[in-house]
Short mmCIF file of C-alpha atoms and ligand atoms in Angstrom, two decimals:
data_model
loop_
_atom_site.label_atom_id
_atom_site.label_comp_id
_atom_site.label_asym_id
_atom_site.label_seq_id
_atom_site.Cartn_x
_atom_site.Cartn_y
_atom_site.Cartn_z
CA UNK A 17 -213.25 -61.17 68.78
CA UNK A 18 -211.88 -64.87 68.68
CA UNK A 19 -212.37 -64.68 64.66
CA UNK A 20 -210.37 -62.00 64.30
CA UNK A 21 -207.48 -63.27 66.94
CA UNK A 22 -207.61 -66.37 64.80
CA UNK A 23 -207.38 -64.31 61.74
CA UNK A 24 -204.33 -62.53 62.97
CA UNK A 25 -202.66 -65.65 63.96
CA UNK A 26 -203.16 -67.26 60.77
CA UNK A 27 -201.98 -64.25 58.76
CA UNK A 28 -198.92 -63.92 60.97
CA UNK A 29 -198.20 -67.34 60.56
CA UNK A 30 -198.62 -66.87 56.85
CA UNK A 31 -195.89 -64.31 56.61
CA UNK A 32 -194.04 -66.24 58.77
CA UNK A 33 -193.84 -69.02 56.35
CA UNK A 34 -193.40 -66.64 53.08
CA UNK A 35 -190.28 -64.80 54.90
CA UNK A 36 -188.94 -68.19 55.54
CA UNK A 37 -189.48 -69.22 51.87
CA UNK A 38 -188.07 -65.92 50.76
CA UNK A 39 -185.18 -66.58 52.80
CA UNK A 40 -184.68 -70.38 51.27
CA UNK A 41 -184.83 -68.95 47.91
CA UNK A 42 -182.40 -66.19 48.44
CA UNK A 43 -179.87 -69.46 50.06
CA UNK A 44 -180.75 -71.19 46.63
CA UNK A 45 -180.29 -67.94 44.37
CA UNK A 46 -177.05 -67.24 46.05
CA UNK A 47 -175.70 -71.05 45.49
CA UNK A 48 -176.58 -70.88 42.42
CA UNK A 49 -174.79 -67.91 41.77
CA UNK A 50 -171.84 -69.13 43.81
CA UNK A 51 -171.65 -72.39 41.26
CA UNK A 52 -172.12 -70.41 37.94
CA UNK A 53 -169.08 -68.26 39.58
CA UNK A 54 -167.00 -71.45 40.52
CA UNK A 55 -167.46 -72.74 37.00
CA UNK A 56 -166.42 -69.88 35.28
CA UNK A 57 -163.09 -68.48 37.08
CA UNK A 58 -159.90 -70.70 37.99
CA UNK A 59 -160.22 -71.25 41.92
CA UNK A 60 -156.56 -72.28 43.53
CA UNK A 61 -156.25 -73.30 46.78
CA UNK A 62 -153.02 -71.97 48.23
CA UNK A 63 -152.30 -74.61 50.72
CA UNK A 64 -153.70 -78.07 51.09
CA UNK A 65 -152.90 -81.71 51.73
CA UNK A 66 -155.60 -83.37 49.99
CA UNK A 67 -156.25 -86.87 50.82
CA UNK A 68 -152.96 -86.70 53.34
CA UNK A 69 -150.54 -88.17 50.81
CA UNK A 70 -147.83 -87.11 53.43
CA UNK A 71 -148.80 -90.16 55.38
CA UNK A 72 -147.79 -92.60 52.67
CA UNK A 73 -144.90 -94.58 53.40
CA UNK A 74 -144.03 -92.66 56.35
CA UNK A 75 -142.46 -94.86 59.22
CA UNK A 76 -141.27 -93.92 62.89
CA UNK A 77 -143.60 -91.31 63.04
CA UNK A 78 -144.15 -89.85 66.68
CA UNK A 79 -147.11 -91.63 68.62
CA UNK A 80 -149.17 -88.59 69.15
CA UNK A 81 -148.85 -87.66 65.39
CA UNK A 82 -149.87 -91.05 64.47
CA UNK A 83 -152.93 -90.40 66.82
CA UNK A 84 -153.68 -87.70 64.97
CA UNK A 85 -153.49 -89.23 61.49
CA UNK A 86 -156.49 -91.34 61.95
CA UNK A 87 -158.37 -92.16 58.59
CA UNK A 88 -154.94 -92.33 56.90
CA UNK A 89 -154.39 -91.30 53.11
CA UNK A 90 -157.14 -91.11 50.82
CA UNK A 91 -156.62 -88.95 47.94
CA UNK A 92 -159.32 -90.56 45.86
CA UNK A 93 -161.87 -89.27 48.22
CA UNK A 94 -160.47 -85.78 48.60
CA UNK A 95 -160.45 -85.06 44.76
CA UNK A 96 -163.29 -86.34 44.21
CA UNK A 97 -164.65 -83.55 46.60
CA UNK A 98 -162.61 -81.35 44.79
CA UNK A 99 -164.22 -81.85 41.66
CA UNK A 100 -167.75 -81.87 43.51
CA UNK A 101 -167.25 -78.48 44.87
CA UNK A 102 -165.47 -77.14 41.89
CA UNK A 103 -162.25 -76.12 43.37
CA UNK A 104 -160.26 -76.69 40.45
CA UNK A 105 -156.55 -76.40 41.58
CA UNK A 106 -154.43 -76.47 45.12
CA UNK A 107 -151.13 -76.56 46.42
CA UNK A 108 -150.65 -80.36 47.22
CA UNK A 109 -148.41 -79.88 50.13
CA UNK A 110 -145.63 -82.55 51.29
CA UNK A 111 -144.59 -82.04 55.01
CA UNK A 112 -140.88 -81.39 55.40
CA UNK A 113 -140.51 -81.84 59.12
CA UNK A 114 -143.30 -84.77 59.35
CA UNK A 115 -140.52 -87.35 60.88
CA UNK A 116 -139.83 -84.90 63.75
CA UNK A 117 -143.28 -83.93 64.64
CA UNK A 118 -144.96 -84.22 68.09
CA UNK A 119 -148.33 -83.12 69.37
CA UNK A 120 -148.14 -81.35 72.50
CA UNK A 121 -150.34 -79.13 74.52
CA UNK A 122 -149.07 -76.26 72.74
CA UNK A 123 -149.67 -77.82 69.73
CA UNK A 124 -147.62 -79.24 67.03
CA UNK A 125 -143.44 -78.95 67.64
CA UNK A 126 -140.29 -80.43 66.38
CA UNK A 127 -139.61 -83.17 69.35
CA UNK A 128 -135.86 -84.36 68.00
CA UNK A 129 -133.52 -83.10 65.48
CA UNK A 130 -133.46 -85.22 62.10
CA UNK A 131 -130.93 -88.01 61.56
CA UNK A 132 -128.49 -87.90 59.06
CA UNK A 133 -130.28 -87.99 55.46
CA UNK A 134 -133.66 -88.59 57.15
CA UNK A 135 -135.70 -85.10 56.18
CA UNK A 136 -134.38 -85.81 52.17
CA UNK A 137 -135.48 -89.18 52.44
CA UNK A 138 -138.70 -88.08 53.81
CA UNK A 139 -139.27 -85.43 50.88
CA UNK A 140 -138.16 -87.80 48.16
CA UNK A 141 -140.83 -90.51 49.77
CA UNK A 142 -143.80 -87.59 49.84
CA UNK A 143 -142.66 -86.19 46.45
CA UNK A 144 -142.79 -89.61 44.76
CA UNK A 145 -146.35 -90.69 46.20
CA UNK A 146 -147.62 -86.93 45.02
CA UNK A 147 -146.11 -87.69 41.68
CA UNK A 148 -147.88 -91.48 41.49
CA UNK A 149 -151.50 -89.41 41.78
CA UNK A 150 -150.82 -87.86 38.01
CA UNK A 151 -149.53 -91.25 37.34
CA UNK A 152 -152.47 -92.76 38.20
CA UNK A 153 -154.53 -89.92 36.42
CA UNK A 154 -156.16 -88.41 39.74
CA UNK A 155 -154.82 -84.86 39.13
CA UNK A 156 -152.86 -82.74 36.43
CA UNK A 157 -149.80 -81.27 37.74
CA UNK A 158 -149.35 -77.53 37.27
CA UNK A 159 -145.56 -76.36 36.88
CA UNK A 160 -146.48 -73.03 35.13
CA UNK A 161 -149.09 -70.35 35.33
CA UNK A 162 -150.88 -71.00 32.17
CA UNK A 163 -151.62 -74.71 33.26
CA UNK A 164 -153.98 -73.42 35.55
CA UNK A 165 -156.18 -72.03 33.18
CA UNK A 166 -155.97 -75.04 30.76
CA UNK A 167 -159.06 -76.77 31.19
CA UNK A 168 -158.72 -80.38 29.77
CA UNK A 169 -161.76 -82.42 28.32
CA UNK A 170 -161.99 -84.28 31.67
CA UNK A 171 -161.83 -80.95 33.94
CA UNK A 172 -159.29 -82.60 35.81
CA UNK A 173 -158.17 -81.39 39.19
CA UNK A 174 -155.08 -79.46 39.13
CA UNK A 175 -152.31 -79.95 41.59
CA UNK A 176 -149.27 -77.72 41.90
CA UNK A 177 -146.46 -79.44 44.31
CA UNK A 178 -145.39 -77.76 47.26
CA UNK A 179 -143.41 -78.65 50.42
CA UNK A 180 -144.10 -77.13 53.87
CA UNK A 181 -141.10 -76.69 55.76
CA UNK A 182 -137.63 -76.40 53.79
CA UNK A 183 -135.72 -78.86 56.25
CA UNK A 184 -135.22 -81.00 53.65
CA UNK A 185 -133.13 -78.31 51.75
CA UNK A 186 -130.53 -78.33 54.34
CA UNK A 187 -129.73 -74.73 53.46
CA UNK A 188 -128.64 -75.67 49.83
CA UNK A 189 -129.06 -74.06 46.80
CA UNK A 190 -128.54 -76.85 44.81
CA UNK A 191 -131.57 -78.44 46.67
CA UNK A 192 -133.57 -75.66 45.63
CA UNK A 193 -133.02 -76.31 41.98
CA UNK A 194 -133.85 -80.16 42.36
CA UNK A 195 -136.82 -79.26 43.89
CA UNK A 196 -137.83 -77.39 41.04
CA UNK A 197 -136.61 -80.02 38.58
CA UNK A 198 -139.22 -82.54 40.57
CA UNK A 199 -142.08 -80.03 39.70
CA UNK A 200 -142.25 -78.36 43.15
CA UNK A 201 -143.62 -74.87 42.94
CA UNK A 202 -143.78 -73.75 46.24
CA UNK A 203 -142.12 -74.10 49.20
CA UNK A 204 -142.89 -72.73 52.96
CA UNK A 205 -139.08 -72.32 53.98
CA UNK A 206 -139.91 -72.74 57.96
CA UNK A 207 -142.77 -75.06 59.19
CA UNK A 208 -142.84 -76.16 63.28
CA UNK A 209 -138.83 -76.50 63.21
CA UNK A 210 -136.20 -74.01 63.53
CA UNK A 211 -133.92 -75.03 60.79
CA UNK A 212 -131.53 -73.75 58.56
CA UNK A 213 -133.37 -71.13 57.08
CA UNK A 214 -134.68 -69.36 60.27
CA UNK A 215 -137.15 -69.49 63.01
CA UNK A 216 -140.80 -70.74 63.20
CA UNK A 217 -143.48 -68.40 64.79
CA UNK A 218 -144.50 -70.96 67.21
CA UNK A 219 -141.70 -71.86 69.38
CA UNK A 220 -138.87 -69.42 71.18
CA UNK A 221 -136.75 -67.81 68.23
CA UNK A 222 -132.88 -68.98 67.91
CA UNK A 223 -131.91 -67.03 64.86
CA UNK A 224 -133.73 -64.17 65.67
CA UNK A 225 -134.36 -63.65 61.77
CA UNK A 226 -133.44 -65.17 58.64
CA UNK A 227 -129.99 -66.88 58.42
CA UNK A 228 -127.37 -66.35 55.66
CA UNK A 229 -128.18 -69.73 54.04
CA UNK A 230 -131.89 -68.44 54.09
CA UNK A 231 -131.17 -65.67 52.28
CA UNK A 232 -129.22 -67.87 49.56
CA UNK A 233 -132.19 -70.10 49.72
CA UNK A 234 -134.92 -67.20 49.17
CA UNK A 235 -132.66 -65.67 46.07
CA UNK A 236 -132.30 -69.29 44.51
CA UNK A 237 -136.09 -69.65 44.91
CA UNK A 238 -136.51 -66.52 43.20
CA UNK A 239 -134.19 -67.40 40.40
CA UNK A 240 -135.89 -70.66 39.96
CA UNK A 241 -139.34 -69.45 39.91
CA UNK A 242 -140.79 -71.04 43.31
CA UNK A 243 -143.07 -69.39 45.47
CA UNK A 244 -142.00 -68.32 48.66
CA UNK A 245 -144.64 -69.24 51.46
CA UNK A 246 -144.05 -67.35 54.63
CA UNK A 247 -146.47 -68.78 56.55
CA UNK A 248 -145.32 -70.48 60.06
CA UNK A 249 -142.17 -68.32 59.71
CA UNK A 250 -141.68 -66.18 63.25
CA UNK A 251 -142.14 -62.43 62.39
CA UNK A 252 -138.35 -61.44 62.00
CA UNK A 253 -137.85 -64.09 59.76
CA UNK A 254 -140.88 -63.22 57.43
CA UNK A 255 -139.67 -59.65 57.33
CA UNK A 256 -135.87 -60.93 56.32
CA UNK A 257 -137.93 -63.12 53.65
CA UNK A 258 -139.67 -60.49 52.30
CA UNK A 259 -136.59 -58.22 52.43
CA UNK A 260 -134.49 -60.99 50.45
CA UNK A 261 -137.32 -61.68 47.72
CA UNK A 262 -137.49 -59.57 44.55
CA UNK A 263 -140.94 -61.53 43.87
CA UNK A 264 -144.03 -61.31 45.74
CA UNK A 265 -144.86 -64.27 48.36
CA UNK A 266 -147.50 -66.14 49.78
CA UNK A 267 -148.71 -66.30 53.13
CA UNK A 268 -150.85 -69.47 52.46
CA UNK A 269 -152.71 -70.18 55.29
CA UNK A 270 -153.00 -67.63 58.19
CA UNK A 271 -155.04 -64.89 60.12
CA UNK A 272 -154.28 -61.21 61.56
CA UNK A 273 -154.21 -60.64 65.13
CA UNK A 274 -156.64 -58.40 66.20
CA UNK A 275 -157.89 -57.10 69.53
CA UNK A 276 -160.33 -59.70 70.21
CA UNK A 277 -158.36 -62.46 68.64
CA UNK A 278 -155.10 -63.60 68.99
CA UNK A 279 -153.07 -67.00 68.37
CA UNK A 280 -149.49 -68.16 67.79
CA UNK A 281 -150.38 -69.05 64.12
CA UNK A 282 -151.81 -65.39 63.67
CA UNK A 283 -149.68 -62.82 62.01
CA UNK A 284 -149.45 -59.11 62.62
CA UNK A 285 -151.37 -56.42 61.00
CA UNK A 286 -148.13 -54.38 59.98
CA UNK A 287 -146.65 -58.29 58.29
CA UNK A 288 -149.72 -58.62 56.78
CA UNK A 289 -149.86 -55.26 55.28
CA UNK A 290 -146.03 -55.60 54.10
CA UNK A 291 -146.86 -58.91 52.03
CA UNK A 292 -149.49 -56.63 50.71
CA UNK A 293 -147.30 -53.81 49.71
CA UNK A 294 -144.70 -56.24 48.30
CA UNK A 295 -148.02 -57.77 46.00
CA UNK A 296 -148.26 -60.81 47.59
CA UNK A 297 -151.27 -62.89 48.85
CA UNK A 298 -152.76 -63.82 52.14
CA UNK A 299 -154.95 -67.37 52.25
CA UNK A 300 -157.39 -67.23 54.71
CA UNK A 301 -157.33 -70.01 56.87
CA UNK A 302 -160.42 -71.93 58.03
CA UNK A 303 -159.18 -72.97 61.24
CA UNK A 304 -161.35 -72.66 64.42
CA UNK A 305 -159.43 -70.30 66.69
CA UNK A 306 -161.99 -67.82 67.55
CA UNK A 307 -164.66 -69.20 64.86
CA UNK A 308 -166.61 -72.03 65.20
CA UNK A 309 -168.60 -72.18 61.91
CA UNK A 310 -168.40 -71.27 58.04
CA UNK A 311 -170.00 -67.67 58.66
CA UNK A 312 -167.23 -67.02 61.25
CA UNK A 313 -164.64 -67.61 58.67
CA UNK A 314 -166.51 -65.28 56.13
CA UNK A 315 -166.28 -62.75 58.91
CA UNK A 316 -162.69 -63.36 58.80
CA UNK A 317 -161.87 -63.08 55.44
CA UNK A 318 -163.77 -59.88 55.28
CA UNK A 319 -161.66 -58.76 58.28
CA UNK A 320 -158.75 -59.60 56.07
CA UNK A 321 -159.80 -57.87 53.35
CA UNK A 322 -160.40 -54.66 55.23
CA UNK A 323 -156.46 -54.62 56.27
CA UNK A 324 -154.77 -55.49 53.12
CA UNK A 325 -157.39 -55.25 50.26
CA UNK A 326 -159.11 -57.07 47.77
CA UNK A 327 -156.25 -57.91 45.85
CA UNK A 328 -154.09 -59.39 48.33
CA UNK A 329 -156.66 -62.14 49.97
CA UNK A 330 -156.81 -65.95 48.99
CA UNK A 331 -158.02 -68.84 50.62
CA UNK A 332 -155.67 -71.56 52.17
CA UNK A 333 -157.83 -74.35 53.66
CA UNK A 334 -154.93 -76.56 55.00
CA UNK A 335 -157.56 -79.11 53.84
CA UNK A 336 -157.24 -82.79 55.07
CA UNK A 337 -154.77 -81.55 57.68
CA UNK A 338 -156.51 -78.24 59.49
CA UNK A 339 -156.52 -77.66 62.94
CA UNK A 340 -160.12 -77.49 64.08
CA UNK A 341 -161.39 -77.08 60.69
CA UNK A 342 -164.72 -75.01 60.49
CA UNK A 343 -164.60 -76.23 56.67
CA UNK A 344 -163.36 -79.48 56.12
CA UNK A 345 -164.98 -80.50 52.77
CA UNK A 346 -164.39 -79.02 49.27
CA UNK A 347 -167.81 -79.84 48.48
CA UNK A 348 -168.50 -76.72 50.97
CA UNK A 349 -166.58 -74.41 48.33
CA UNK A 350 -169.99 -73.00 46.97
CA UNK A 351 -171.19 -72.37 50.30
CA UNK A 352 -168.04 -70.25 51.05
CA UNK A 353 -168.42 -68.28 47.89
CA UNK A 354 -172.20 -67.66 48.40
CA UNK A 355 -171.15 -66.36 51.99
CA UNK A 356 -169.16 -64.13 50.04
CA UNK A 357 -171.17 -62.96 47.64
CA UNK A 358 -174.59 -62.79 50.06
CA UNK A 359 -172.44 -60.61 52.38
CA UNK A 360 -172.11 -58.03 49.25
CA UNK A 361 -168.75 -58.95 47.77
CA UNK A 362 -169.19 -58.38 43.65
CA UNK A 363 -168.31 -61.59 41.78
CA UNK A 364 -165.21 -59.48 40.44
CA UNK A 365 -163.76 -59.47 43.74
CA UNK A 366 -164.91 -62.90 44.64
CA UNK A 367 -162.76 -63.96 41.78
CA UNK A 368 -159.48 -62.61 42.96
CA UNK A 369 -160.42 -64.36 46.57
CA UNK A 370 -161.00 -67.72 45.25
CA UNK A 371 -158.16 -67.91 43.01
CA UNK A 372 -157.49 -64.76 40.77
CA UNK A 373 -154.94 -63.35 43.23
CA UNK A 374 -152.92 -66.52 43.95
CA UNK A 375 -152.66 -67.00 40.28
CA UNK A 376 -151.56 -63.65 39.93
CA UNK A 377 -148.26 -64.14 42.18
CA UNK A 378 -147.66 -67.28 40.88
CA UNK A 379 -147.32 -65.53 37.47
CA UNK A 380 -145.00 -62.82 38.96
CA UNK A 381 -143.01 -65.50 40.64
CA UNK A 382 -142.49 -67.67 37.52
CA UNK A 383 -141.61 -64.34 35.06
CA UNK A 384 -139.21 -62.68 38.11
ZN1 ZN B 60 -150.29 -77.56 55.93
#
């Protein structure tokens, strides 16, 4: 009897060990598949601040923002992480309203107005510092969709210049052209501050939609070939941008509101569907709101796919300046892709999410 019991216990333990091994093998196999996919398909992070370049040369920031910026700027590390994880290309974003941002209990908001010339001076400083990354050979600057595909001998990291917040434009279409000349290819017209273009989603509306100057700016962005990123805009302003734009748009880092999950930065399912109907893409955002790990993030990616379809979902990591990130290092990129594959996403569909959809929109914007 004792022998039989011992035998059963031993075989049970062996079975558990075998199951554990199989699970481990499966995880390893999935990671290997993810890495192969990443090596073969272009990847494109729709919104990021790798290494927090926006902090360089920034003076007179609010104390709360300074406290948030612990660690300062370190692009070299971020780009090394991008290369290690296989993230090929990202929108490297300046932050247009940086000078006036403050962190309160309700999150970030604009605490004051800009002084004359301050927003544009801040833009210049940030763009100059971003351009230095290219001069230093840390990354290659993307100015056309074909650049995403051109793999240089060094397999270097590719950066598309973006500006989060259209505050520096001050409602001027000439500034849109100037930004294009600087190499900027993506602008988020509204960030945390109500500006000349429209309302932010995180403060009570003042414009009740897009302004007249905003419509002109959107049309000028279409004409120049700059991607319009409607993330952060109030629903009414976002709908106004969609209506004014002839080209598809980004909503670079967001999530949809559901019965279970709501937050000021989430968009309505209706807006998400309209972005998709206009051919755009929504970047799934790995912020720890209602989720606490990568698995939760993968859930939310699938939730987004269910609502807007596989052709309209991308990744918008907000890396190195994200709110409670559940994905905080590009080295985890293969884990994200493995998560998508292991939950049944085909390799063709995973390729769309990690870059294909974003590149399609970039191409449509450049050609419109
Ligand atoms: Zn951002």
